[in-house]
mmCIF file of N, CA and C in Angstrom:
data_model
loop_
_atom_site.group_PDB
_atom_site.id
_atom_site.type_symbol
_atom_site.label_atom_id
_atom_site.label_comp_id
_atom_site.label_asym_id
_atom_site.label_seq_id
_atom_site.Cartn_x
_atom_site.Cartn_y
_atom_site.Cartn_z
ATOM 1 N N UNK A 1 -89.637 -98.470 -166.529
ATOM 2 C CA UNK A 1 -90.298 -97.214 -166.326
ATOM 3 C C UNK A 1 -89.369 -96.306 -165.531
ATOM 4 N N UNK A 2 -88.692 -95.303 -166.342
ATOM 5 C CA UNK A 2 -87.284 -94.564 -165.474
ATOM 6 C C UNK A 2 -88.125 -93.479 -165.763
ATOM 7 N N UNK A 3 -88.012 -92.412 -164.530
ATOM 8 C CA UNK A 3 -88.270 -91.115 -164.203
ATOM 9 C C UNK A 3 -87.164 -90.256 -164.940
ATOM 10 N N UNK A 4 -85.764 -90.817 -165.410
ATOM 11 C CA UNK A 4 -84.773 -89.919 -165.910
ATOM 12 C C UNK A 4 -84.671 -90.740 -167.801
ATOM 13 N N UNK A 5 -84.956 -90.703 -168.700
ATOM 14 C CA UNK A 5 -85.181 -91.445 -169.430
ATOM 15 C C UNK A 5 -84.183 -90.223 -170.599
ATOM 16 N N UNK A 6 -84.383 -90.691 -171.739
ATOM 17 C CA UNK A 6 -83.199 -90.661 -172.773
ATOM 18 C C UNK A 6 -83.755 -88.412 -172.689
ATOM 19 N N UNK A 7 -82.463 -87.950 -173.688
ATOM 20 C CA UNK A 7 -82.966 -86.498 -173.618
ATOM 21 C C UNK A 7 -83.819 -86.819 -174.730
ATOM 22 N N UNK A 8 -84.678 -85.765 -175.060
ATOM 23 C CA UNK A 8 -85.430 -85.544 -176.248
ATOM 24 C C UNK A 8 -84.240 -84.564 -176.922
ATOM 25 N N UNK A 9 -85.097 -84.711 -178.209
ATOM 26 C CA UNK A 9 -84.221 -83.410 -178.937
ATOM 27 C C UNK A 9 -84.494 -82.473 -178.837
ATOM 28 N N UNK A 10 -84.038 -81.100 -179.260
ATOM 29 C CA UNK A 10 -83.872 -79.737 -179.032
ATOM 30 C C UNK A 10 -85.087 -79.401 -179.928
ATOM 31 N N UNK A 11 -86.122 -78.686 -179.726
ATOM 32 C CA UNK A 11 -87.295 -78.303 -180.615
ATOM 33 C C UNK A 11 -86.787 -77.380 -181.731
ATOM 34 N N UNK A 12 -87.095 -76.583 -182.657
ATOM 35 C CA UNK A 12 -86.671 -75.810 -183.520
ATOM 36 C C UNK A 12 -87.298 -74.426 -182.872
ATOM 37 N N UNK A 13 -86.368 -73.660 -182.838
ATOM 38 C CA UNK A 13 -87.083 -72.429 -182.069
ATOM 39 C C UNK A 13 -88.158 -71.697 -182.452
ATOM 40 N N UNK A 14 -89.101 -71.132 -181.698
ATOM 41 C CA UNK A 14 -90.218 -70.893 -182.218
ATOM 42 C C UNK A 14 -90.538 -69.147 -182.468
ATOM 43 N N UNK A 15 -90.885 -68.869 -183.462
ATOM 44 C CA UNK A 15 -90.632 -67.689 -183.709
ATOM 45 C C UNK A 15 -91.660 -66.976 -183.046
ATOM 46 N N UNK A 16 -90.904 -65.255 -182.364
ATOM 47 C CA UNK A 16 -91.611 -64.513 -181.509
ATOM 48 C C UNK A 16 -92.464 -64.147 -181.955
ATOM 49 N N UNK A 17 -94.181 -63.631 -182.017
ATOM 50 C CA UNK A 17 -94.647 -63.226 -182.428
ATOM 51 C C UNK A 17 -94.744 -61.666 -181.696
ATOM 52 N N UNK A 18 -94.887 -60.495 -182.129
ATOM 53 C CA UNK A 18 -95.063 -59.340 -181.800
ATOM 54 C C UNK A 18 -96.224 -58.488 -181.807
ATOM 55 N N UNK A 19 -96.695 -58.282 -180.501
ATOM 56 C CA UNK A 19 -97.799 -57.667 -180.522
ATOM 57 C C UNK A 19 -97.875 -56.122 -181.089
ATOM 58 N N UNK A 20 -98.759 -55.967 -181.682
ATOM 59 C CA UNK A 20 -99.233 -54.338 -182.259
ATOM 60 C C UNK A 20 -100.417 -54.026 -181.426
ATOM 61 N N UNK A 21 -99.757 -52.764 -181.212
ATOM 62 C CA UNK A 21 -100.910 -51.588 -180.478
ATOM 63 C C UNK A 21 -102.456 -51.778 -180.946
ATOM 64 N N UNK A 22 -103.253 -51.857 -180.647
ATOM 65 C CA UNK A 22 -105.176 -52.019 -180.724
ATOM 66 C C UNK A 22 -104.894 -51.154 -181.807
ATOM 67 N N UNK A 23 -105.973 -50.604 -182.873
ATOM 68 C CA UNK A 23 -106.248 -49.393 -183.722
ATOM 69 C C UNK A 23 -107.043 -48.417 -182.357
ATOM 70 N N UNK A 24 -106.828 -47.497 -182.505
ATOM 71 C CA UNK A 24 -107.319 -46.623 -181.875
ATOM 72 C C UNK A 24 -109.243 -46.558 -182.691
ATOM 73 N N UNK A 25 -109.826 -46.800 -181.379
ATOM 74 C CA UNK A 25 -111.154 -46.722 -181.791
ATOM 75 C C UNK A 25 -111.463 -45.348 -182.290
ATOM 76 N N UNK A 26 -112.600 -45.294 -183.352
ATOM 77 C CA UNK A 26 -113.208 -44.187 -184.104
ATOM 78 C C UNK A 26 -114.206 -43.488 -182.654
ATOM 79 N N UNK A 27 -113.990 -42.184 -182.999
ATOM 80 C CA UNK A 27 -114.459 -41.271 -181.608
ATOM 81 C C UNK A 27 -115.857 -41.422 -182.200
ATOM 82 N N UNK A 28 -116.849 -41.516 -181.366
ATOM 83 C CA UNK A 28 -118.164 -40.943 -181.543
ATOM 84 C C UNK A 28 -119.010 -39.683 -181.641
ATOM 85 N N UNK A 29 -118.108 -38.722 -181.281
ATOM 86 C CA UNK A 29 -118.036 -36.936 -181.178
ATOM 87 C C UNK A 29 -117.587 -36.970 -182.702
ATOM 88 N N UNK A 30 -118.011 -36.147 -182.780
ATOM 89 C CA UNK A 30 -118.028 -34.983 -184.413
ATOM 90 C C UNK A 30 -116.735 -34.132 -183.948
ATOM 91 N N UNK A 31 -115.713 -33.661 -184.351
ATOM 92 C CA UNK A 31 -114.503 -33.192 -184.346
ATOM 93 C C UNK A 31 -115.120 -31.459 -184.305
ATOM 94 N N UNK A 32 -114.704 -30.856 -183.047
ATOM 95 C CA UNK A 32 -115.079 -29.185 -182.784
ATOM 96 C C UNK A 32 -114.311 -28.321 -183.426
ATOM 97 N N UNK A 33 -114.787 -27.567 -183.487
ATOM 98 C CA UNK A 33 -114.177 -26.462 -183.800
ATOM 99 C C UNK A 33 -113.876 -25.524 -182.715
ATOM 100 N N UNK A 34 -112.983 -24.502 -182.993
ATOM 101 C CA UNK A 34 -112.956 -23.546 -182.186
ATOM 102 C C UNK A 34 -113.750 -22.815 -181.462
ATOM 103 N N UNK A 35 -115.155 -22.648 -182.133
ATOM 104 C CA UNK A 35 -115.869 -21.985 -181.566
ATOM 105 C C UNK A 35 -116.948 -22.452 -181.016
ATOM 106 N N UNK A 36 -117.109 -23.764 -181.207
ATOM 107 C CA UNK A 36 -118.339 -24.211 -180.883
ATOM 108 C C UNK A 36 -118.567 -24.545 -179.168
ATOM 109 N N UNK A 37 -117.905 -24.085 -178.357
ATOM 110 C CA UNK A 37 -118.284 -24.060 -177.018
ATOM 111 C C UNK A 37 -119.315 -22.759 -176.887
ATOM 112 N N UNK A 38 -119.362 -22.166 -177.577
ATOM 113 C CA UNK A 38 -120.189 -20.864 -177.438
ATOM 114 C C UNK A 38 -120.923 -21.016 -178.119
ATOM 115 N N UNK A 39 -122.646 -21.224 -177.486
ATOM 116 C CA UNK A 39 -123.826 -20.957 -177.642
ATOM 117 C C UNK A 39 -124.399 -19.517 -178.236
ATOM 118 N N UNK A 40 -124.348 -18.890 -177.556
ATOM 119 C CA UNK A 40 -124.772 -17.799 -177.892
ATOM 120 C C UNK A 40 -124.386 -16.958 -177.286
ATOM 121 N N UNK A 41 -124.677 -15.076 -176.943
ATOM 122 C CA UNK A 41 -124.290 -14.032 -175.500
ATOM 123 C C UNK A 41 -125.301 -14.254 -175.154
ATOM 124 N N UNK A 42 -124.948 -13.922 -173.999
ATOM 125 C CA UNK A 42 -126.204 -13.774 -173.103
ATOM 126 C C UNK A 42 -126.778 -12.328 -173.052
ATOM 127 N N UNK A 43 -128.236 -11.972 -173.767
ATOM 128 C CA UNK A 43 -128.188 -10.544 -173.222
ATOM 129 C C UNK A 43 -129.511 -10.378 -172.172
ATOM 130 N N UNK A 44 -129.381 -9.980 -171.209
ATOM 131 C CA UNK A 44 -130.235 -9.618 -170.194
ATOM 132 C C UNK A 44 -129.906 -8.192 -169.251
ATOM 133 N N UNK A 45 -130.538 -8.024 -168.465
ATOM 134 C CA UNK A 45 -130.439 -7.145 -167.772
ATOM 135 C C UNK A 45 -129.272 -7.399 -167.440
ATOM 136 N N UNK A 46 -129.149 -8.137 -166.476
ATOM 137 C CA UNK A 46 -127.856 -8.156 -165.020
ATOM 138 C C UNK A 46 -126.312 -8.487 -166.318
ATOM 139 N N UNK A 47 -126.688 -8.427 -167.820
ATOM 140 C CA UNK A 47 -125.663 -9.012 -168.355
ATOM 141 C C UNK A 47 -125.021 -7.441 -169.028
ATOM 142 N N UNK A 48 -125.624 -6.938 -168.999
ATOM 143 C CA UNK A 48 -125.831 -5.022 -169.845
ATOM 144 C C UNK A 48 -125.047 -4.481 -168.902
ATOM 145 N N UNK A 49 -125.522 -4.690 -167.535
ATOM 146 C CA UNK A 49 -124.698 -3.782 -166.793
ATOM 147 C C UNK A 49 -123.493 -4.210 -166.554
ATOM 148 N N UNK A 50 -123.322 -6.219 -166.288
ATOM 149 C CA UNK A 50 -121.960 -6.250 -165.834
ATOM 150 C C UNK A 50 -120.752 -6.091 -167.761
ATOM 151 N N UNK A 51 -121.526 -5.580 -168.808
ATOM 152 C CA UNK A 51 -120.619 -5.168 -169.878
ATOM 153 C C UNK A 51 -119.892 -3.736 -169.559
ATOM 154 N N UNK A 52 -120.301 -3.013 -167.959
ATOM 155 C CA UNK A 52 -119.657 -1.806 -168.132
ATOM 156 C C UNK A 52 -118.606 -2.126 -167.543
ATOM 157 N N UNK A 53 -118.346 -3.027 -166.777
ATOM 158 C CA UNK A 53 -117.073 -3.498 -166.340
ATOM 159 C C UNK A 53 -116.086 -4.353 -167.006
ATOM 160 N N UNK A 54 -116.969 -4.368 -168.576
ATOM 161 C CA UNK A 54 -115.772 -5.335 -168.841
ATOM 162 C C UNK A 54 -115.798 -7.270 -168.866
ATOM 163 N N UNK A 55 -116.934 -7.467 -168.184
ATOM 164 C CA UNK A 55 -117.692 -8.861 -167.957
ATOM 165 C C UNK A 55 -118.884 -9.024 -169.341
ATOM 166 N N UNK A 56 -118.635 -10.273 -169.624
ATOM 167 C CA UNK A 56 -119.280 -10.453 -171.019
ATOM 168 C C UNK A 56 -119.843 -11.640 -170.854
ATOM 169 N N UNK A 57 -121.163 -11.731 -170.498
ATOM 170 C CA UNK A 57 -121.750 -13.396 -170.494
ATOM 171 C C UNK A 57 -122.200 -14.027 -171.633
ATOM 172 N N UNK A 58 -122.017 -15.226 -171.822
ATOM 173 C CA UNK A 58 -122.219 -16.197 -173.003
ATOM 174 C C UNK A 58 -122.715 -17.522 -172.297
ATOM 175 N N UNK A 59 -123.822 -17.856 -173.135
ATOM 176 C CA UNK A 59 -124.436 -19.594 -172.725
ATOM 177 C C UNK A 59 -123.383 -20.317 -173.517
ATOM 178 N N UNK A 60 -123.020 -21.448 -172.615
ATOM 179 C CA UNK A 60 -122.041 -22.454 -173.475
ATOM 180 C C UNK A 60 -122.657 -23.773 -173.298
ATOM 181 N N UNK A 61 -121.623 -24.627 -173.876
ATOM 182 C CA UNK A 61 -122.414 -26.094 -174.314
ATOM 183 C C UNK A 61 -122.104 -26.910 -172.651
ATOM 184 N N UNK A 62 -122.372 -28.032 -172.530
ATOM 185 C CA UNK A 62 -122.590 -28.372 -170.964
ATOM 186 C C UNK A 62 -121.368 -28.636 -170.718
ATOM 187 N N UNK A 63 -120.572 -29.103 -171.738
ATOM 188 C CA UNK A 63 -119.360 -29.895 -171.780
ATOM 189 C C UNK A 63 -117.832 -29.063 -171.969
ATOM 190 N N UNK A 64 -118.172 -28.089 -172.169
ATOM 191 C CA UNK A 64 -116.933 -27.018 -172.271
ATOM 192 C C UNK A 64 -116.356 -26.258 -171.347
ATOM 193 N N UNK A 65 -115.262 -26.624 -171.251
ATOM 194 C CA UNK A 65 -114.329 -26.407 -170.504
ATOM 195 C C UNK A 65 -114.064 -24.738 -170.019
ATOM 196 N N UNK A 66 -113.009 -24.166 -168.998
ATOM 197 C CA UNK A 66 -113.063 -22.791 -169.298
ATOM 198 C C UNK A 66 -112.078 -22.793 -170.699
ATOM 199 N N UNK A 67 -110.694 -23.338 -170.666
ATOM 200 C CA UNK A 67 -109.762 -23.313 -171.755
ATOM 201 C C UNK A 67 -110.695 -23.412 -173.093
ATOM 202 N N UNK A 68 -111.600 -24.188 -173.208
ATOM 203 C CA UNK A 68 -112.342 -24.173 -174.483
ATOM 204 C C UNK A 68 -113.155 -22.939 -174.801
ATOM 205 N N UNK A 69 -113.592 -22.166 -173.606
ATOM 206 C CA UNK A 69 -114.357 -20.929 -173.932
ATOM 207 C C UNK A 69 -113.769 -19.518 -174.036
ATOM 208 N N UNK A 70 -112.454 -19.659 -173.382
ATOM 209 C CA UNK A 70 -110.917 -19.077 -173.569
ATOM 210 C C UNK A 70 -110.815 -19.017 -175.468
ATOM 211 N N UNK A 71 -110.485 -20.180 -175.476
ATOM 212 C CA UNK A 71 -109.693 -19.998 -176.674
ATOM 213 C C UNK A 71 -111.253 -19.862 -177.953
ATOM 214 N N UNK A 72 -111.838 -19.933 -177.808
ATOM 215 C CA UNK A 72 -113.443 -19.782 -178.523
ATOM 216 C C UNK A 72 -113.375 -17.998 -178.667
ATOM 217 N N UNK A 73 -113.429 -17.211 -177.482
ATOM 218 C CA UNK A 73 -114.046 -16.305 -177.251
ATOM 219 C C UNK A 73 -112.758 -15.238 -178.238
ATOM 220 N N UNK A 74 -111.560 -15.870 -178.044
ATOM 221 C CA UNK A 74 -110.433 -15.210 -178.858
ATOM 222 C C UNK A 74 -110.447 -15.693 -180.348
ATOM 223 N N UNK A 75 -110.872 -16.490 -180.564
ATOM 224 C CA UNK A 75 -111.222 -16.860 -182.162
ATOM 225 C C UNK A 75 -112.313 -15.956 -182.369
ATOM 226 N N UNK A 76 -113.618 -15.531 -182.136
ATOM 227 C CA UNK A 76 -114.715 -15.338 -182.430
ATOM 228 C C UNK A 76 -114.628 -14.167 -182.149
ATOM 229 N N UNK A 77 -113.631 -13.261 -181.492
ATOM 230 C CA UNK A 77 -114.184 -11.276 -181.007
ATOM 231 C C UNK A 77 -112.807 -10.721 -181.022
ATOM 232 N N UNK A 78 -111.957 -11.376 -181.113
ATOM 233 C CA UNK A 78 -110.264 -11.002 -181.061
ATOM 234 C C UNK A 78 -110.130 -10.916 -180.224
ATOM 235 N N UNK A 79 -110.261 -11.219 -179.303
ATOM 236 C CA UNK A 79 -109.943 -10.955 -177.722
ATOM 237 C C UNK A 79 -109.724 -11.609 -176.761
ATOM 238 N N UNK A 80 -108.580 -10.916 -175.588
ATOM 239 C CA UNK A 80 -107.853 -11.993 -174.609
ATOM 240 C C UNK A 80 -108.409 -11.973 -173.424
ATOM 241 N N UNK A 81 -109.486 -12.625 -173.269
ATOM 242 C CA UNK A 81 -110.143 -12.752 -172.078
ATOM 243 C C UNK A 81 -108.629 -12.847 -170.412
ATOM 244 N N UNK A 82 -109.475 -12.028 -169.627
ATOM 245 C CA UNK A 82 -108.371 -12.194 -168.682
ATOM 246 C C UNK A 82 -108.434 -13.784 -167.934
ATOM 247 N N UNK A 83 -110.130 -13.401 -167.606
ATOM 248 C CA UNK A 83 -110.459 -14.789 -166.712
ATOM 249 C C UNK A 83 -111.755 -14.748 -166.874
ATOM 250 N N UNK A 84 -112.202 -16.382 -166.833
ATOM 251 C CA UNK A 84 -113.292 -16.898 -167.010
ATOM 252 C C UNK A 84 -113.843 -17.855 -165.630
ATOM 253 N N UNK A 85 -114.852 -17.738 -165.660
ATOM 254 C CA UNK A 85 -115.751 -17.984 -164.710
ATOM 255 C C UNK A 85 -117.179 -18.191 -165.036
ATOM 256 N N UNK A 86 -117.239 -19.946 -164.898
ATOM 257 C CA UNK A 86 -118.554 -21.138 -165.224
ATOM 258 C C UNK A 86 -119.218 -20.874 -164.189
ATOM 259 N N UNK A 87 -120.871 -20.738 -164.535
ATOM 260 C CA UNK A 87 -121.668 -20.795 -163.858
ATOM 261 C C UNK A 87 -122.984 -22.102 -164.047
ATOM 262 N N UNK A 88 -123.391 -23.210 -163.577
ATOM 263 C CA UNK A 88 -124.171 -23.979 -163.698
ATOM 264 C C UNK A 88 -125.470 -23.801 -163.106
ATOM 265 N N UNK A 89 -126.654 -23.692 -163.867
ATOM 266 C CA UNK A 89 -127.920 -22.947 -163.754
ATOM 267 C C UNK A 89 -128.797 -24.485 -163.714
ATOM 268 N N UNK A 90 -129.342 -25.199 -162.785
ATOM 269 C CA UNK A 90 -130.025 -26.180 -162.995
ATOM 270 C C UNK A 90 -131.099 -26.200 -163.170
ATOM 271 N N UNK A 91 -132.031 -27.065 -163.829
ATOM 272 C CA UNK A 91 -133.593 -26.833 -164.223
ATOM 273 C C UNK A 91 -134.107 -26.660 -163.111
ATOM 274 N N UNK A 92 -135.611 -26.021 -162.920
ATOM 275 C CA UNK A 92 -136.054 -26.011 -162.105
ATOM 276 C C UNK A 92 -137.709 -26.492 -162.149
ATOM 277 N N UNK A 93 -138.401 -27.277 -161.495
ATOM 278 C CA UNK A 93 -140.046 -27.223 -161.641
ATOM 279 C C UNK A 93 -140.553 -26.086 -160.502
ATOM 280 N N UNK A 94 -141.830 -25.647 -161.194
ATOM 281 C CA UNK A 94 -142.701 -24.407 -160.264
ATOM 282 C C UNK A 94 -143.997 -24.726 -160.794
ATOM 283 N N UNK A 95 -144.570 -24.081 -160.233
ATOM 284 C CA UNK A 95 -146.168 -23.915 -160.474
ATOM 285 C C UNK A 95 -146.310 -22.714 -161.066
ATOM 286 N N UNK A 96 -147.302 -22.747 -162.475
ATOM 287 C CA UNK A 96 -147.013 -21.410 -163.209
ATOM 288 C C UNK A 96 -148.524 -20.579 -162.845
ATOM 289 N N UNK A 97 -148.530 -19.698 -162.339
ATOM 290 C CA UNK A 97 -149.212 -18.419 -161.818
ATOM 291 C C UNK A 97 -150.383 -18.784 -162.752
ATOM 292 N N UNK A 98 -150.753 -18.596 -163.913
ATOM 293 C CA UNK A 98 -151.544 -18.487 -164.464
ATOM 294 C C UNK A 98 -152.582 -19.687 -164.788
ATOM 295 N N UNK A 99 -151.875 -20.979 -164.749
ATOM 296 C CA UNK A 99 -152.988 -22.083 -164.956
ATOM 297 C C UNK A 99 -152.584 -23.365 -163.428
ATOM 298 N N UNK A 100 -151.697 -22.952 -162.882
ATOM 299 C CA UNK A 100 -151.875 -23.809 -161.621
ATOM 300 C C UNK A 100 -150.729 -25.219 -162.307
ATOM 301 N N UNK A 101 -150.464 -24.843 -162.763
ATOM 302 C CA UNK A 101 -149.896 -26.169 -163.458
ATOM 303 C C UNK A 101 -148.401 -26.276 -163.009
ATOM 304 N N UNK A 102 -147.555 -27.618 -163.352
ATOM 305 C CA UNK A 102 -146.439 -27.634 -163.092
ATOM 306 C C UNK A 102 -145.300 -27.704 -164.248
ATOM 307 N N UNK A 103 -144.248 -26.282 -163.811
ATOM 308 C CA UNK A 103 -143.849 -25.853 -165.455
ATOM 309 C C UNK A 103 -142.344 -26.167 -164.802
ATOM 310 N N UNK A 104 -141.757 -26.158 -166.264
ATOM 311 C CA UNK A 104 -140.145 -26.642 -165.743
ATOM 312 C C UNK A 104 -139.301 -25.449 -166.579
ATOM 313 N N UNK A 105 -138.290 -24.665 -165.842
ATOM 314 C CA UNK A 105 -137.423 -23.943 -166.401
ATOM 315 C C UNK A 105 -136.142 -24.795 -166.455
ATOM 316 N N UNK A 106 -135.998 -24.652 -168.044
ATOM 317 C CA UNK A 106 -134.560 -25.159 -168.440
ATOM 318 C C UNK A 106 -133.548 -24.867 -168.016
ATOM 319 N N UNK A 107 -132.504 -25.975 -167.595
ATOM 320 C CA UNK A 107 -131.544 -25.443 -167.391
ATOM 321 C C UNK A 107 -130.253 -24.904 -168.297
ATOM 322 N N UNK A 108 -129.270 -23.925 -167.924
ATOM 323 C CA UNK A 108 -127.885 -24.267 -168.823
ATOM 324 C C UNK A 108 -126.902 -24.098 -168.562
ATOM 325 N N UNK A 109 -125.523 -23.264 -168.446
ATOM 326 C CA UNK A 109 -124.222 -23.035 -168.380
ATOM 327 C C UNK A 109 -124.179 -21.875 -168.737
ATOM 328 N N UNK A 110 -123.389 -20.983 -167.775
ATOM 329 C CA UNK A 110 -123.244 -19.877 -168.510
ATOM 330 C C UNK A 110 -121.512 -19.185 -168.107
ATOM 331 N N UNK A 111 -121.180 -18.666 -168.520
ATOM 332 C CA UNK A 111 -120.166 -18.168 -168.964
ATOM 333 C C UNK A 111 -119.758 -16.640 -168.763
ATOM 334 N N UNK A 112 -118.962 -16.558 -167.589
ATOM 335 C CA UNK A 112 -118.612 -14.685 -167.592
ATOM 336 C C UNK A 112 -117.169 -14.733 -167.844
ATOM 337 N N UNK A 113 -116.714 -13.666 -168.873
ATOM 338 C CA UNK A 113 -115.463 -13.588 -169.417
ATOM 339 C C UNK A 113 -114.924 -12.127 -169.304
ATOM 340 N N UNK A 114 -114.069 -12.133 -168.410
ATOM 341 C CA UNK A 114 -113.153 -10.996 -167.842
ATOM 342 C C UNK A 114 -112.410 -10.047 -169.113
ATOM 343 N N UNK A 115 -112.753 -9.160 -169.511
ATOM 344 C CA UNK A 115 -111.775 -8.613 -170.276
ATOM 345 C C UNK A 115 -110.736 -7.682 -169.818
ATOM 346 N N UNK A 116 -109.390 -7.373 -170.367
ATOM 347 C CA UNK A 116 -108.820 -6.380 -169.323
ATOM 348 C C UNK A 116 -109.453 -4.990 -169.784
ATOM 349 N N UNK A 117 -109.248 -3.919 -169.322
ATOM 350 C CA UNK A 117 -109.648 -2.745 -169.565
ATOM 351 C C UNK A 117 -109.561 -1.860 -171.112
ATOM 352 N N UNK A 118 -110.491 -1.320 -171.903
ATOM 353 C CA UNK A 118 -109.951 -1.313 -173.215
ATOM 354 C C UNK A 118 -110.500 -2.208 -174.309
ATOM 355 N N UNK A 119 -110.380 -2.962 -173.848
ATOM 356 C CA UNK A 119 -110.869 -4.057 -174.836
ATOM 357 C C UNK A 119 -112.545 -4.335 -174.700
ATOM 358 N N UNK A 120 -113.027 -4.698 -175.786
ATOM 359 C CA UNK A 120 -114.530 -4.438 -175.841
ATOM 360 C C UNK A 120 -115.234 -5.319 -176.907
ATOM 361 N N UNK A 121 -116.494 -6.043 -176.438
ATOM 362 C CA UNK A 121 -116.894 -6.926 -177.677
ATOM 363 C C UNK A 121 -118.522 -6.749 -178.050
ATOM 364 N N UNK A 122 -118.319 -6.325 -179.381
ATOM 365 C CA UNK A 122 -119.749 -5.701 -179.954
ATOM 366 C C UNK A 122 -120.469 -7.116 -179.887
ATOM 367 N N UNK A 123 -121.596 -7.018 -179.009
ATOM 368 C CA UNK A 123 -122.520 -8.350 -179.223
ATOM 369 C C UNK A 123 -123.590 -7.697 -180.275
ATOM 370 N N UNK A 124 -124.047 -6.262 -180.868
ATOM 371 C CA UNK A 124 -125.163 -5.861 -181.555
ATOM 372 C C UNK A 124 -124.678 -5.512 -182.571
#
C-alpha cells in the first residue's frame, strides 16, 4: 500500500465547452411609440392662461419620463419645447357635499411644456 504508486496515464483532453449569452427575455410592454406618453392637453382654467406665456399642459402616462414627453410633444405639434416640468397630482378621498358620502378624486401626472417665444400649439 504506497502513497506514491505507478503514474496513471495522461487523460485525453477534454473539450472546452463555451458558454452563450441567456436569449434576452421577451419584454412584457407593448413597444411605444412616440407619442404615446401624451394623454391628452389639459384644458382648464389655470391651463388657458398659463398658454399666454407660452406654457402648455398635457396629462401624461404615470411612467413617462420628461425626455419621453420632450420628444412626444415634437412629434405631435412640431415643436421644441424649451423645458419641461412633471407634476404628480395624487388621489384624494373627501366627503361629497351633497350625499355625505366618501368620494375619491383620481389621481394623475401632468405635464407643463415651456415653449420659446413664437412658437405656438393649436390644442382647438
Amino acid at each position: 500500500m504506497a502513497l506514491f504508486g505507478k503514474k496513471k496515464e495522461k487523460e485525453a483532453p477534454v473539450a472546452v465547452e463555451t458558454k452563450t449569452a441567456p436569449a434576452a427575455k421577451p419584454s412584457l410592454t407593448a413597444p411605444r411609440s412616440a407619442t404615446s406618453a401624451i394623454i391628452r392637453p389639459r384644458v382648464t382654467e389655470k391651463a388657458a392662461i398659463l398658454t399666454e406665456k407660452n406654457v402648455y399642459a398635457f396629462e401624461v402616462r404615470r411612467d413617462a419620463t420628461k425626455h419621453e414627453i420632450k420628444d412626444a410633444v415634437k412629434a405631435l405639434y412640431n415643436v421644441t419645447p424649451l423645458r419641461v416640468r412633471v407634476v404628480n397630482k395624487e388621489p384624494r378621498h373627501f366627503m361629497s357635499r351633497m350625499r355625505g358620502r366618501d368620494t375619491m378624486e383620481h389621481g394623475m401626472r401632468k405635464a407643463y411644456v415651456y415653449l420659446k417665444k413664437g412658437d405656438r400649439i393649436e390644442l382647438v
